[in-house]
Amino acid sequence: FAVAMILDRAIPEGDGTLLTLLVGAMVGLAVAIGFIGVVQQSLTASAGQGMLFDLRNELFGHLQRMSLRFFTATRSGEIVSRVNNDVSAVQSVATNTLVTIARDACTLAATAVAMLAMNWRLTIIAVMIVPLFYLPSRIVGRIRRRLSAQTQQSHASLTAFLSERLHVGGSMLMQIYGRRDADAGQFKDHSRALRNLNVRQAVVGRWLFMILSIFSAVGPALIFWYGGHQVMREQMTLGHLVAFAALLTMLYRPLTQLMTVYVDVQGAVAVFERIFEYLDMPRDVADRPDPAPLPVVRGRIGFEHVDFSYPPPPALLHAVAPGLSYRPPQATGSPEQIAAPPPAAPDNGFALRDVSFQIEPGRRVALVGPSGAGKTTITYLLPRFYDPDAGRITLDGHDLRDLDQDELRSHIAMVTQETFLFHANIRENLLYARPDATERQMIEACRAANIHRFITDLPEGYDTIVGERGFRLSGGEKQRLSIARALLKDPSILILDEATSSLDATSEHLVQAALGRLMEGRTSLIIAHRLSTILNADQIVVMQSGQVVDSGRHEELLTRGGLYADLFQKQFAGVLEHNGAAQTATSR
Ligand code: ADP
């Protein structure tokens, strides 16, 4: 319009002011359009990214509350991949789709109206081939959906493989068994599968574009054929026909765009299905709507006829097959193929059967029994990592299922064989148990845990980074750090899984003394491996095959004979004297 004004009026009439104005308007318009574009982009981007932000947070929050059942059955890389890659994969759809749909639908409607106004017969012919656009889009959409699911699965598989192999333990295993080349080959297979899927996804979109372009050409051809006859019969002018054909292009372009968006959305739907599969997973250990408050705990614990068997892992349609085993790339078949039946539990039976015992407040109970007897399982039920199938577990007389999980756990600390530490400095790892602890409280806890001196001797003291999972620390050091962490939390109840690996005498003594301080005045449930722990326990619960076979104090159990006496003979009889001598030596 401005150009027309410049050519038709400003220049012929020699109007310099008008010319300047019009040129100014041209520039101004360009600037305005540019700004509108920026505003529109920033609005759509923040809306789309806001949605992804919420989705990611919700996913993380939901996964945080999943029980151990989920985490023991799912590869961590797979979980990471769903939170990361899957959420990112819906990004373009989340940010662009709505705008494209709105813009193209408007163009489509406006063009259709203009066409109808011009010539309704030709419009009907033009619209007749519109369904042709839909059919291939549907087919391609379905293919795209399948490919998209497979791609994300392949991505998860790759991430899981990476996180296992490029981890301290995994890389050590790889090197010691000389599997570098084999693993590289496997990685290549995973990577190749992902590459092929991505290529196929890209090409399938192009096929659709090609088909739709052909249809877009068919429309104008038909119009020229029919309209041409009308022009010949002088029922229409040539200009009319050309204008109509031009309009038709304007109709098909947004239509093609919309169909492309439809296919993209189909791809995103497959990814959303994976995300919602996690979000829809029910919580195994759920709280009652009105849990009983329990702000203060005395620490009386009761197991009453508890039966428990480990639930089978959650059956996920899109899960990556568990384990380290090699999966050839062609196995990335349909989701139905991948969802293998959950592996059967080792003996299909109870992990705990009719388990009953009591712990009085402040007492120490040692769990003793052969490996696989169910000792660890008992320590999992107390903080409600799982709920029992039958019977009940009580704390100060309350059924644990009537309590709030978070409140219950606030009274419990756990020191396990494997000390988990984050890749952070010592201070951060300690304060994880109690972020508001003062420097003095932290140091006090470390003194009590016999680790303060060690930490201050490190070049960076409490700011030393412990390395992934604490690989920079020795076994005894990690244990003492874990004891300090528990001391800092200052719980009423302590769950302790003593390390089976023997430490050297000095370490052993340091750990022992630290544990003694930790257990003071707390109700303690201990999976005992050390002689001194067993001898000092107020009660020993002897377990075998998920059942309590005996309980009492050391002397009683020993004189009664049976499993305890056997176990004791095998494990400790030889070291009893030596250990006693060592202890007197170190305590002197
Ligand atoms: P302990 O600590 O006495 O060595 P556990 O309590 O670890 O024994 O194990 C008791 C039984 O439960 C064993 O037969 C073990 O194989 C089984 N088990 C342990 N954890 C799981 C799990 N996550 N899923 C299925 N079975 C399990």
PDB file of C-alpha atoms and ligand atoms in Angstrom, residues 72 310 346 351 370-377 386, ligand 1:
ATOM      1  CA  THR A  72      15.014 -51.538  43.030  1.00  0.00           C
ATOM      2  CA  TYR A 310       8.484 -58.459  48.123  1.00  0.00           C
ATOM      3  CA  PRO A 346      13.718 -65.969  43.828  1.00  0.00           C
ATOM      4  CA  ALA A 351      10.537 -62.766  52.930  1.00  0.00           C
ATOM      5  CA  PRO A 370      22.195 -66.645  58.048  1.00  0.00           C
ATOM      6  CA  SER A 371      22.246 -64.544  54.919  1.00  0.00           C
ATOM      7  CA  GLY A 372      18.820 -64.243  53.305  1.00  0.00           C
ATOM      8  CA  ALA A 373      17.035 -64.802  56.613  1.00  0.00           C
ATOM      9  CA  GLY A 374      15.124 -61.528  56.318  1.00  0.00           C
ATOM     10  CA  LYS A 375      17.108 -59.259  58.622  1.00  0.00           C
ATOM     11  CA  THR A 376      17.457 -56.433  56.127  1.00  0.00           C
ATOM     12  CA  THR A 377      13.809 -56.770  55.232  1.00  0.00           C
ATOM     13  CA  TYR A 386       7.368 -51.193  52.455  1.00  0.00           C
TER      14      TYR A 386
HETATM   15  P1  ADP B   1      19.284 -60.841  55.153  1.00  0.00           P
HETATM   16  O1  ADP B   1      19.358 -59.385  55.405  1.00  0.00           O
HETATM   17  O2  ADP B   1      18.925 -61.613  56.370  1.00  0.00           O
HETATM   18  O3  ADP B   1      20.485 -61.391  54.483  1.00  0.00           O
HETATM   19  P2  ADP B   1      17.165 -60.063  53.357  1.00  0.00           P
HETATM   20  O4  ADP B   1      16.165 -59.457  54.262  1.00  0.00           O
HETATM   21  O5  ADP B   1      18.029 -59.161  52.570  1.00  0.00           O
HETATM   22  O6  ADP B   1      18.070 -61.103  54.166  1.00  0.00           O
HETATM   23  O7  ADP B   1      16.421 -61.009  52.317  1.00  0.00           O
HETATM   24  C1  ADP B   1      15.372 -61.869  52.645  1.00  0.00           C
HETATM   25  C2  ADP B   1      14.837 -62.525  51.383  1.00  0.00           C
HETATM   26  O8  ADP B   1      14.196 -61.554  50.557  1.00  0.00           O
HETATM   27  C3  ADP B   1      15.933 -63.142  50.521  1.00  0.00           C
HETATM   28  O9  ADP B   1      15.425 -64.377  50.061  1.00  0.00           O
HETATM   29  C4  ADP B   1      16.106 -62.172  49.367  1.00  0.00           C
HETATM   30  O10 ADP B   1      16.456 -62.860  48.212  1.00  0.00           O
HETATM   31  C5  ADP B   1      14.738 -61.566  49.261  1.00  0.00           C
HETATM   32  N1  ADP B   1      14.798 -60.167  48.769  1.00  0.00           N
HETATM   33  C6  ADP B   1      15.516 -59.157  49.304  1.00  0.00           C
HETATM   34  N2  ADP B   1      15.295 -58.005  48.634  1.00  0.00           N
HETATM   35  C7  ADP B   1      14.422 -58.279  47.659  1.00  0.00           C
HETATM   36  C8  ADP B   1      13.780 -57.506  46.626  1.00  0.00           C
HETATM   37  N3  ADP B   1      13.992 -56.202  46.465  1.00  0.00           N
HETATM   38  N4  ADP B   1      12.919 -58.153  45.802  1.00  0.00           N
HETATM   39  C9  ADP B   1      12.669 -59.462  45.962  1.00  0.00           C
HETATM   40  N5  ADP B   1      13.220 -60.229  46.891  1.00  0.00           N
HETATM   41  C10 ADP B   1      14.091 -59.672  47.745  1.00  0.00           C
END
